[in-house]
Amino acid sequence: MNRNLAAAVTLGITVLTAAAGLPHDAARAAAAPTAPAHPWHEDADHMGSGLTARMPTGTVHDSATAAAAPNVTGTLKGLDVSAFQENINWPSVASKGASFAYVKATEGVDYTSSQFPQQYNGSAAAGLLRGAYHFALPDTAGGSAQADYFVAHGGGWSDDGKTLPGALDIEYNPYGATCYGLSQSAMVSWITAFSTEYHTRTGRYPIVYSTRDWWSTCTGNSATPGQHDPLWIANYGGSPTPLPAGWSTYTIWQNADSGTFPGDQDIFNGTTANLKTFAHGTYTPPPPPPGSGWPVISQGATGHSTTAIQYLLNAHGSALTVDGDFGPATRSAVVTFQTSQGLTADGIVGPNTWQALIITEKEGDSGPAVKAVQDELTAHSHPVTVDGDFGPATRSAVVTFQTSQGLTADGIVGPNTWAALVS
């Protein structure tokens, strides 16, 4: 379906939609007559598309260099796919070790994936447990209406032992304002309405897919959905944590947007028997291992976490060029630091090395560690001047960040705030 016609209606060219017979697009345009014109790209909207778009160009995902990461509870591998992936060879996917798959079924209240039947039925025929997911557009229709549309177009659930509960993909808006123009309380109400209606229609609560950053920004880090909805956390930093408020554990972790399988790469938090239990009904996954809130980063990585490592190494006496590129010089400095701290000198910055590197910072402090704080705040959309001076502006940004993450908003950058900043 061509949603560009909806934009034409927005501009007042209603004759086109009448001729094309697009009632949902026309209804959308009528409901939001001042919305800006833009192209629709539902086939490209998928779990994590917003997260990937926010990764700096050229970034090497930490998960790609985190083979030694100790913070994965489950080992069952899976994938999630959308219409962007065509003609998937499901027997090949199964032979490579996939145990489950989620397939995009719907978006909003007027899009169904053209690839859904092949992907949904094909994955099941290859022996994978499979489920469907819905890409939410909270600014186009209510949560209950979108749940109904999802169930009516492939998103239902039956206790057949091979169908996983439907998933609600609620994330960064691919068409405008991050939170779809909704207040935090309105967003929580929308999610609750979707979840409640899905439960009414199927007898199961949906698993909720999101990122910690989006959840904090757009729901105020609400704990309400976590009372009954399982969590599917997206984090490409080598660890599934930190988790949003309301969840002490996660059921699925999307840890990369490419890899062994087509589409995004996922890990189920449990065993094969646990996955089958999840398909049939309620499953309580184990909590993440202690200390798993820190990313695991090694040579080859780039980006703000590497920048923070370089600033922190300089704070401990190194003289690195801070360029965000984890090259041989940075690895050598990490090994030297680890040796000095009595840590395993492997050149990989994991939880133990992070906790040795960080320095508690507060207003009045200065130096390279403060620059690390300032650079991470800027990366998290709380821009401050990276000058190494922890003044009132930096403290204010820290408080705002801590509030958004559900942390104690004291303006002091201690271990919990550091973990949230670099994750």
CSV table of C-alpha atoms in Angstrom, one decimal:
chain,number,residue,atom,x,y,z
A,1,MET,CA,0.0,0.0,0.0
A,2,ASN,CA,1.4,3.4,-1.0
A,3,ARG,CA,1.3,5.7,2.0
A,4,ASN,CA,2.7,8.6,0.0
A,5,LEU,CA,-0.9,9.2,-0.9
A,6,ALA,CA,-1.6,9.9,2.8
A,7,ALA,CA,0.9,12.7,2.6
A,8,ALA,CA,-1.0,14.0,-0.5
A,9,VAL,CA,-4.2,14.1,1.5
A,10,THR,CA,-2.3,16.0,4.2
A,11,LEU,CA,-1.6,18.7,1.6
A,12,GLY,CA,-5.3,18.8,0.6
A,13,ILE,CA,-5.2,16.7,-2.5
A,14,THR,CA,-8.0,14.4,-1.5
A,15,VAL,CA,-9.0,13.3,-5.0
A,16,LEU,CA,-6.0,11.1,-5.3
A,17,THR,CA,-6.8,9.0,-2.3
A,18,ALA,CA,-10.4,8.6,-3.3
A,19,ALA,CA,-9.3,7.4,-6.7
A,20,ALA,CA,-6.8,4.9,-5.2
A,21,GLY,CA,-9.3,3.7,-2.6
A,22,LEU,CA,-7.0,4.0,0.4
A,23,PRO,CA,-9.5,4.4,3.3
A,24,HIS,CA,-6.9,4.0,6.1
A,25,ASP,CA,-4.5,6.5,4.7
A,26,ALA,CA,-7.3,8.9,4.1
A,27,ALA,CA,-8.5,8.4,7.7
A,28,ARG,CA,-5.0,9.0,9.0
A,29,ALA,CA,-4.6,12.2,7.0
A,30,ALA,CA,-8.0,13.5,8.1
A,31,ALA,CA,-7.0,12.8,11.7
A,32,ALA,CA,-3.7,14.7,11.4
A,33,PRO,CA,-4.3,17.4,8.8
A,34,THR,CA,-1.2,19.4,9.8
A,35,ALA,CA,1.2,16.5,9.7
A,36,PRO,CA,4.2,17.1,7.4
A,37,ALA,CA,4.4,15.2,4.1
A,38,HIS,CA,6.8,12.3,4.1
A,39,PRO,CA,7.4,9.0,2.3
A,40,TRP,CA,6.2,5.8,4.1
A,41,HIS,CA,8.6,2.9,4.2
A,42,GLU,CA,6.9,0.2,6.2
A,43,ASP,CA,9.0,-2.6,4.6
A,44,ALA,CA,12.1,-1.0,6.1
A,45,ASP,CA,10.6,-0.4,9.6
A,46,HIS,CA,11.7,-3.3,11.7
A,47,MET,CA,12.8,-4.1,15.3
A,48,GLY,CA,15.8,-2.0,15.9
A,49,SER,CA,15.6,0.2,12.8
A,50,GLY,CA,15.5,3.3,15.0
A,51,LEU,CA,18.4,2.0,17.1
A,52,THR,CA,20.6,1.3,14.1
A,53,ALA,CA,19.8,4.7,12.7
A,54,ARG,CA,21.2,6.3,15.9
A,55,MET,CA,24.5,4.4,15.7
A,56,PRO,CA,27.3,6.7,14.5
A,57,THR,CA,28.4,6.0,10.9
A,58,GLY,CA,31.2,3.5,10.8
A,59,THR,CA,30.5,2.2,14.3
A,60,VAL,CA,31.6,-1.3,15.0
A,61,HIS,CA,29.0,-2.7,17.3
A,62,ASP,CA,30.6,-3.7,20.6
A,63,SER,CA,28.8,-7.0,20.4
A,64,ALA,CA,30.8,-7.9,17.3
A,65,THR,CA,34.0,-7.7,19.3
A,66,ALA,CA,32.6,-9.1,22.6
A,67,ALA,CA,33.1,-12.8,22.0
A,68,ALA,CA,34.5,-13.1,25.5
A,69,ALA,CA,31.5,-11.4,27.1
A,70,PRO,CA,30.5,-13.3,30.2
A,71,ASN,CA,27.2,-11.6,30.7
A,72,VAL,CA,24.8,-13.8,28.6
A,73,THR,CA,22.5,-15.9,30.6
A,74,GLY,CA,20.9,-17.8,27.7
A,75,THR,CA,22.5,-19.4,24.7
A,76,LEU,CA,19.5,-20.1,22.5
A,77,LYS,CA,19.8,-18.1,19.3
A,78,GLY,CA,17.1,-16.6,17.2
A,79,LEU,CA,16.3,-13.9,14.7
A,80,ASP,CA,13.6,-11.3,13.8
A,81,VAL,CA,12.8,-10.5,10.3
A,82,SER,CA,10.5,-8.2,8.2
A,83,ALA,CA,9.6,-7.7,4.6
A,84,PHE,CA,13.1,-6.3,4.1
A,85,GLN,CA,14.3,-9.9,4.1
A,86,GLU,CA,12.9,-11.8,1.1
A,87,ASN,CA,13.0,-15.5,0.2
A,88,ILE,CA,14.6,-16.7,3.5
A,89,ASN,CA,16.0,-20.2,3.3
A,90,TRP,CA,14.6,-21.4,6.6
A,91,PRO,CA,16.1,-24.9,6.5
A,92,SER,CA,19.5,-23.2,6.3
A,93,VAL,CA,18.7,-20.9,9.2
A,94,ALA,CA,17.7,-23.9,11.3
A,95,SER,CA,20.9,-25.8,10.3
A,96,LYS,CA,22.9,-22.8,11.6
A,97,GLY,CA,21.5,-23.1,15.0
A,98,ALA,CA,18.4,-20.9,15.2
A,99,SER,CA,15.8,-22.0,17.7
A,100,PHE,CA,13.1,-19.3,17.2
A,101,ALA,CA,12.1,-16.5,15.0
A,102,TYR,CA,9.8,-13.5,15.2
A,103,VAL,CA,8.2,-12.2,12.0
A,104,LYS,CA,6.8,-8.7,11.4
A,105,ALA,CA,3.1,-9.0,10.6
A,106,THR,CA,1.7,-5.5,10.8
A,107,GLU,CA,2.3,-1.8,11.3
A,108,GLY,CA,-0.2,0.8,12.5
A,109,VAL,CA,-3.7,-0.1,11.3
A,110,ASP,CA,-3.2,-0.3,7.5
A,111,TYR,CA,-0.1,-2.3,6.7
A,112,THR,CA,0.6,-6.0,6.6
A,113,SER,CA,3.9,-7.5,5.5
A,114,SER,CA,3.9,-9.1,2.1
A,115,GLN,CA,6.5,-11.6,3.3
A,116,PHE,CA,4.7,-12.6,6.5
A,117,PRO,CA,3.1,-15.9,5.2
A,118,GLN,CA,6.4,-17.2,3.8
A,119,GLN,CA,8.4,-16.2,6.8
A,120,TYR,CA,5.9,-17.2,9.5
A,121,ASN,CA,5.0,-20.6,8.0
A,122,GLY,CA,8.4,-21.3,6.6
A,123,SER,CA,10.1,-20.8,10.0
A,124,ALA,CA,7.6,-23.2,11.6
A,125,ALA,CA,8.1,-25.8,8.8
A,126,ALA,CA,11.8,-25.7,9.5
A,127,GLY,CA,11.2,-26.6,13.1
A,128,LEU,CA,11.6,-23.1,14.7
A,129,LEU,CA,9.3,-21.8,17.3
A,130,ARG,CA,7.9,-18.6,15.8
A,131,GLY,CA,5.9,-15.6,16.7
A,132,ALA,CA,4.6,-12.4,15.1
A,133,TYR,CA,5.3,-8.8,15.9
A,134,HIS,CA,3.6,-5.5,15.4
A,135,PHE,CA,5.5,-2.2,14.7
A,136,ALA,CA,3.6,0.4,16.7
A,137,LEU,CA,2.7,3.8,15.4
A,138,PRO,CA,1.0,5.4,18.5
A,139,ASP,CA,0.3,8.7,16.7
A,140,THR,CA,-2.0,7.0,14.1
A,141,ALA,CA,-4.5,5.0,16.1
A,142,GLY,CA,-5.1,3.8,19.7
A,143,GLY,CA,-3.4,0.9,21.4
A,144,SER,CA,-6.5,-1.2,21.5
A,145,ALA,CA,-7.2,-0.6,17.8
A,146,GLN,CA,-3.7,-1.6,16.8
A,147,ALA,CA,-3.8,-4.7,18.9
A,148,ASP,CA,-7.0,-5.7,17.2
A,149,TYR,CA,-5.5,-5.1,13.8
A,150,PHE,CA,-2.4,-7.2,14.8
A,151,VAL,CA,-4.5,-10.1,16.0
A,152,ALA,CA,-6.7,-10.0,12.8
A,153,HIS,CA,-3.6,-10.1,10.5
A,154,GLY,CA,-1.4,-12.9,11.8
A,155,GLY,CA,-0.5,-11.7,15.3
A,156,GLY,CA,-2.8,-14.1,17.3
A,157,TRP,CA,-1.6,-16.9,19.6
A,158,SER,CA,-2.7,-20.5,20.1
A,159,ASP,CA,-1.4,-23.1,22.6
A,160,ASP,CA,0.0,-25.4,19.9
A,161,GLY,CA,3.5,-25.6,21.3
A,162,LYS,CA,5.1,-23.8,18.3
A,163,THR,CA,3.6,-20.3,18.5
A,164,LEU,CA,5.2,-17.7,20.7
A,165,PRO,CA,3.2,-14.8,22.1
A,166,GLY,CA,2.8,-11.7,19.9
A,167,ALA,CA,5.4,-8.9,20.3
A,168,LEU,CA,4.8,-5.2,20.5
A,169,ASP,CA,7.7,-3.3,18.9
A,170,ILE,CA,7.6,0.1,20.5
A,171,GLU,CA,10.6,2.2,19.7
A,172,TYR,CA,12.0,5.3,18.0
A,173,ASN,CA,9.5,6.9,15.5
A,174,PRO,CA,10.8,6.5,12.0
A,175,TYR,CA,8.6,9.3,10.7
A,176,GLY,CA,9.0,12.2,13.2
A,177,ALA,CA,9.2,13.0,16.9
A,178,THR,CA,10.9,10.3,18.9
A,179,CYS,CA,7.8,9.8,21.2
A,180,TYR,CA,5.2,10.2,18.4
A,181,GLY,CA,4.0,13.5,20.0
A,182,LEU,CA,2.7,11.7,23.1
A,183,SER,CA,3.4,12.7,26.7
A,184,GLN,CA,5.0,10.1,28.9
A,185,SER,CA,1.7,9.3,30.7
A,186,ALA,CA,-0.1,9.1,27.4
A,187,MET,CA,2.5,6.7,26.0
A,188,VAL,CA,2.1,4.4,29.1
A,189,SER,CA,-1.7,4.5,28.6
A,190,TRP,CA,-1.2,3.6,24.9
A,191,ILE,CA,1.0,0.6,25.7
A,192,THR,CA,-1.3,-0.5,28.5
A,193,ALA,CA,-4.3,-0.4,26.1
A,194,PHE,CA,-2.5,-2.5,23.5
A,195,SER,CA,-1.3,-5.0,26.1
A,196,THR,CA,-4.8,-5.3,27.7
A,197,GLU,CA,-6.6,-5.7,24.4
A,198,TYR,CA,-4.1,-8.3,23.2
A,199,HIS,CA,-4.6,-10.3,26.4
A,200,THR,CA,-8.3,-10.0,26.1
A,201,ARG,CA,-8.2,-11.4,22.5
A,202,THR,CA,-5.6,-14.1,23.0
A,203,GLY,CA,-5.2,-14.9,26.7
A,204,ARG,CA,-1.6,-13.9,26.6
A,205,TYR,CA,0.2,-10.7,27.3
A,206,PRO,CA,2.5,-9.5,24.5
A,207,ILE,CA,6.2,-9.4,24.9
A,208,VAL,CA,7.3,-5.8,24.7
A,209,TYR,CA,10.4,-4.9,22.6
A,210,SER,CA,12.2,-1.6,23.3
A,211,THR,CA,15.5,0.0,24.3
A,212,ARG,CA,16.3,1.4,27.8
A,213,ASP,CA,16.9,4.8,26.2
A,214,TRP,CA,13.6,5.0,24.4
A,215,TRP,CA,11.7,3.7,27.4
A,216,SER,CA,13.2,6.2,29.7
A,217,THR,CA,12.6,9.1,27.3
A,218,CYS,CA,9.1,8.3,26.2
A,219,THR,CA,7.5,6.6,29.2
A,220,GLY,CA,9.4,8.3,32.0
A,221,ASN,CA,10.9,4.8,32.8
A,222,SER,CA,7.5,3.5,33.8
A,223,ALA,CA,7.3,0.3,35.7
A,224,THR,CA,3.7,-0.4,34.9
A,225,PRO,CA,4.0,-2.7,31.8
A,226,GLY,CA,6.6,-4.7,33.5
A,227,GLN,CA,4.0,-6.0,36.0
A,228,HIS,CA,2.8,-8.5,33.4
A,229,ASP,CA,4.5,-8.1,30.0
A,230,PRO,CA,7.7,-10.0,29.3
A,231,LEU,CA,10.6,-7.9,28.1
A,232,TRP,CA,12.5,-8.0,24.8
A,233,ILE,CA,15.5,-5.7,25.3
A,234,ALA,CA,17.5,-4.2,22.5
A,235,ASN,CA,21.1,-3.4,23.3
A,236,TYR,CA,24.1,-3.7,20.9
A,237,GLY,CA,26.6,-2.8,23.6
A,238,GLY,CA,27.6,-6.4,24.5
A,239,SER,CA,25.2,-6.7,27.4
A,240,PRO,CA,21.4,-6.8,27.8
A,241,THR,CA,21.5,-4.5,30.8
A,242,PRO,CA,20.7,-2.0,32.2
A,243,LEU,CA,17.0,-2.8,31.9
A,244,PRO,CA,14.1,-0.4,32.0
A,245,ALA,CA,12.2,0.1,35.3
A,246,GLY,CA,9.6,-2.6,36.1
A,247,TRP,CA,11.7,-5.5,34.9
A,248,SER,CA,14.3,-7.3,36.9
A,249,THR,CA,15.1,-9.6,34.0
A,250,TYR,CA,14.5,-10.0,30.3
A,251,THR,CA,13.1,-12.8,28.1
A,252,ILE,CA,14.8,-12.0,24.8
A,253,TRP,CA,17.8,-9.9,24.0
A,254,GLN,CA,18.4,-8.4,20.6
A,255,ASN,CA,22.1,-8.0,20.6
A,256,ALA,CA,23.0,-7.1,17.0
A,257,ASP,CA,21.4,-6.0,13.7
A,258,SER,CA,23.3,-8.5,11.6
A,259,GLY,CA,25.2,-11.7,12.0
A,260,THR,CA,24.7,-15.4,11.4
A,261,PHE,CA,21.1,-15.2,10.5
A,262,PRO,CA,19.0,-12.9,8.2
A,263,GLY,CA,17.7,-9.9,10.0
A,264,ASP,CA,18.4,-9.0,13.6
A,265,GLN,CA,20.2,-11.4,16.0
A,266,ASP,CA,18.5,-12.5,19.2
A,267,ILE,CA,19.2,-14.6,22.3
A,268,PHE,CA,16.6,-16.2,24.5
A,269,ASN,CA,17.2,-16.1,28.2
A,270,GLY,CA,16.8,-19.8,29.0
A,271,THR,CA,17.0,-23.3,27.7
A,272,THR,CA,15.2,-25.2,25.0
A,273,ALA,CA,12.7,-26.5,27.6
A,274,ASN,CA,12.2,-22.9,28.8
A,275,LEU,CA,11.5,-21.7,25.3
A,276,LYS,CA,8.8,-24.4,24.9
A,277,THR,CA,7.4,-23.3,28.3
A,278,PHE,CA,7.3,-19.7,27.0
A,279,ALA,CA,5.4,-20.9,23.9
A,280,HIS,CA,2.8,-22.6,26.0
A,281,GLY,CA,2.3,-20.0,28.8
A,282,THR,CA,4.0,-18.1,31.6
A,283,TYR,CA,7.8,-18.3,31.9
A,284,THR,CA,10.0,-16.5,34.4
A,285,PRO,CA,13.5,-16.1,33.1
A,286,PRO,CA,16.6,-16.0,35.4
A,287,PRO,CA,18.0,-12.6,36.3
A,288,PRO,CA,21.0,-11.2,34.5
A,289,PRO,CA,24.4,-12.1,36.0
A,290,PRO,CA,25.8,-9.6,38.5
A,291,GLY,CA,27.9,-6.8,36.9
A,292,SER,CA,26.4,-7.3,33.5
A,293,GLY,CA,25.4,-3.6,33.1
A,294,TRP,CA,28.8,-2.8,31.5
A,295,PRO,CA,29.5,-3.1,27.8
A,296,VAL,CA,32.4,-5.3,26.7
A,297,ILE,CA,34.6,-3.4,24.2
A,298,SER,CA,37.9,-4.4,22.5
A,299,GLN,CA,40.1,-3.6,19.6
A,300,GLY,CA,38.2,-2.7,16.5
A,301,ALA,CA,35.4,-0.9,18.2
A,302,THR,CA,34.6,2.8,17.6
A,303,GLY,CA,32.3,5.3,19.1
A,304,HIS,CA,31.5,7.1,22.3
A,305,SER,CA,32.2,4.2,24.7
A,306,THR,CA,35.7,4.0,23.2
A,307,THR,CA,36.1,7.7,23.6
A,308,ALA,CA,35.2,7.4,27.3
A,309,ILE,CA,37.7,4.6,27.7
A,310,GLN,CA,40.5,6.8,26.2
A,311,TYR,CA,39.6,9.8,28.4
A,312,LEU,CA,39.5,7.5,31.5
A,313,LEU,CA,42.9,5.9,30.6
A,314,ASN,CA,44.4,9.4,30.3
A,315,ALA,CA,42.9,10.2,33.7
A,316,HIS,CA,45.0,7.3,35.0
A,317,GLY,CA,48.2,8.5,33.4
A,318,SER,CA,48.0,7.5,29.8
A,319,ALA,CA,48.7,9.9,27.0
A,320,LEU,CA,46.3,8.7,24.3
A,321,THR,CA,44.9,10.7,21.4
A,322,VAL,CA,41.2,10.7,22.1
A,323,ASP,CA,39.6,9.8,18.7
A,324,GLY,CA,37.0,7.2,19.6
A,325,ASP,CA,39.0,4.5,17.7
A,326,PHE,CA,40.0,1.4,19.7
A,327,GLY,CA,43.3,0.7,17.9
A,328,PRO,CA,46.6,-0.9,19.0
A,329,ALA,CA,47.7,2.1,21.1
A,330,THR,CA,44.4,2.0,23.1
A,331,ARG,CA,44.7,-1.8,23.5
A,332,SER,CA,48.2,-1.4,24.7
A,333,ALA,CA,47.1,1.2,27.3
A,334,VAL,CA,44.3,-1.0,28.4
A,335,VAL,CA,46.7,-3.9,29.0
A,336,THR,CA,49.1,-1.7,30.9
A,337,PHE,CA,46.3,-0.4,33.1
A,338,GLN,CA,44.9,-3.9,33.7
A,339,THR,CA,48.3,-5.1,34.8
A,340,SER,CA,48.7,-2.2,37.2
A,341,GLN,CA,45.3,-3.1,38.7
A,342,GLY,CA,45.9,-6.9,39.0
A,343,LEU,CA,43.3,-7.6,36.4
A,344,THR,CA,43.5,-10.1,33.5
A,345,ALA,CA,45.6,-8.2,31.0
A,346,ASP,CA,43.6,-9.2,27.9
A,347,GLY,CA,43.1,-5.7,26.4
A,348,ILE,CA,39.3,-6.1,26.6
A,349,VAL,CA,37.3,-3.6,28.6
A,350,GLY,CA,34.6,-5.5,30.4
A,351,PRO,CA,32.8,-5.1,33.8
A,352,ASN,CA,35.9,-5.4,36.0
A,353,THR,CA,38.1,-3.1,33.9
A,354,TRP,CA,35.3,-0.5,33.6
A,355,GLN,CA,34.8,-0.5,37.4
A,356,ALA,CA,38.5,0.0,37.9
A,357,LEU,CA,38.7,2.8,35.3
A,358,ILE,CA,35.7,5.0,36.4
A,359,ILE,CA,36.2,7.9,38.8
A,360,THR,CA,33.4,9.3,40.8
A,361,GLU,CA,32.9,12.9,39.5
A,362,LYS,CA,30.9,15.8,40.9
A,363,GLU,CA,30.6,19.6,40.5
A,364,GLY,CA,33.9,21.3,41.0
A,365,ASP,CA,36.0,18.4,39.6
A,366,SER,CA,38.1,18.7,36.4
A,367,GLY,CA,40.2,16.6,34.1
A,368,PRO,CA,39.9,13.9,31.4
A,369,ALA,CA,37.3,11.8,33.4
A,370,VAL,CA,35.0,14.9,33.4
A,371,LYS,CA,35.5,15.1,29.6
A,372,ALA,CA,34.4,11.4,29.4
A,373,VAL,CA,31.2,12.4,31.3
A,374,GLN,CA,30.6,15.4,29.1
A,375,ASP,CA,31.1,13.5,25.9
A,376,GLU,CA,28.7,10.7,27.0
A,377,LEU,CA,26.1,13.2,28.1
A,378,THR,CA,26.3,14.8,24.7
A,379,ALA,CA,25.9,11.4,23.0
A,380,HIS,CA,22.8,10.8,25.1
A,381,SER,CA,21.2,14.0,23.8
A,382,HIS,CA,22.2,16.2,26.8
A,383,PRO,CA,24.7,18.4,25.1
A,384,VAL,CA,27.4,20.2,27.1
A,385,THR,CA,30.8,21.7,26.3
A,386,VAL,CA,33.5,19.0,26.5
A,387,ASP,CA,36.0,21.1,28.4
A,388,GLY,CA,36.8,19.0,31.4
A,389,ASP,CA,35.2,21.4,33.9
A,390,PHE,CA,32.4,20.0,35.9
A,391,GLY,CA,30.4,23.2,36.3
A,392,PRO,CA,26.7,24.0,36.9
A,393,ALA,CA,25.8,23.2,33.3
A,394,THR,CA,27.3,19.8,33.5
A,395,ARG,CA,25.7,19.1,36.8
A,396,SER,CA,22.3,20.1,35.4
A,397,ALA,CA,22.8,17.7,32.4
A,398,VAL,CA,23.8,14.9,34.8
A,399,VAL,CA,20.7,15.4,36.9
A,400,THR,CA,18.5,15.4,33.8
A,401,PHE,CA,20.1,12.2,32.5
A,402,GLN,CA,19.8,10.5,35.9
A,403,THR,CA,16.1,11.4,36.0
A,404,SER,CA,15.6,10.0,32.5
A,405,GLN,CA,17.3,6.7,33.6
A,406,GLY,CA,15.4,6.3,36.8
A,407,LEU,CA,18.6,6.9,38.9
A,408,THR,CA,19.1,9.0,42.0
A,409,ALA,CA,19.2,12.5,40.6
A,410,ASP,CA,22.0,13.8,42.8
A,411,GLY,CA,24.3,15.2,40.1
A,412,ILE,CA,27.1,12.9,41.1
A,413,VAL,CA,28.5,10.5,38.5
A,414,GLY,CA,29.1,7.3,40.5
A,415,PRO,CA,29.1,3.7,39.3
A,416,ASN,CA,25.4,3.4,38.4
A,417,THR,CA,25.5,6.6,36.4
A,418,TRP,CA,28.7,5.6,34.7
A,419,ALA,CA,27.2,2.3,33.7
A,420,ALA,CA,24.1,4.0,32.2
A,421,LEU,CA,26.3,6.5,30.4
A,422,VAL,CA,28.6,4.0,28.7
A,423,SER,CA,26.0,1.3,28.0
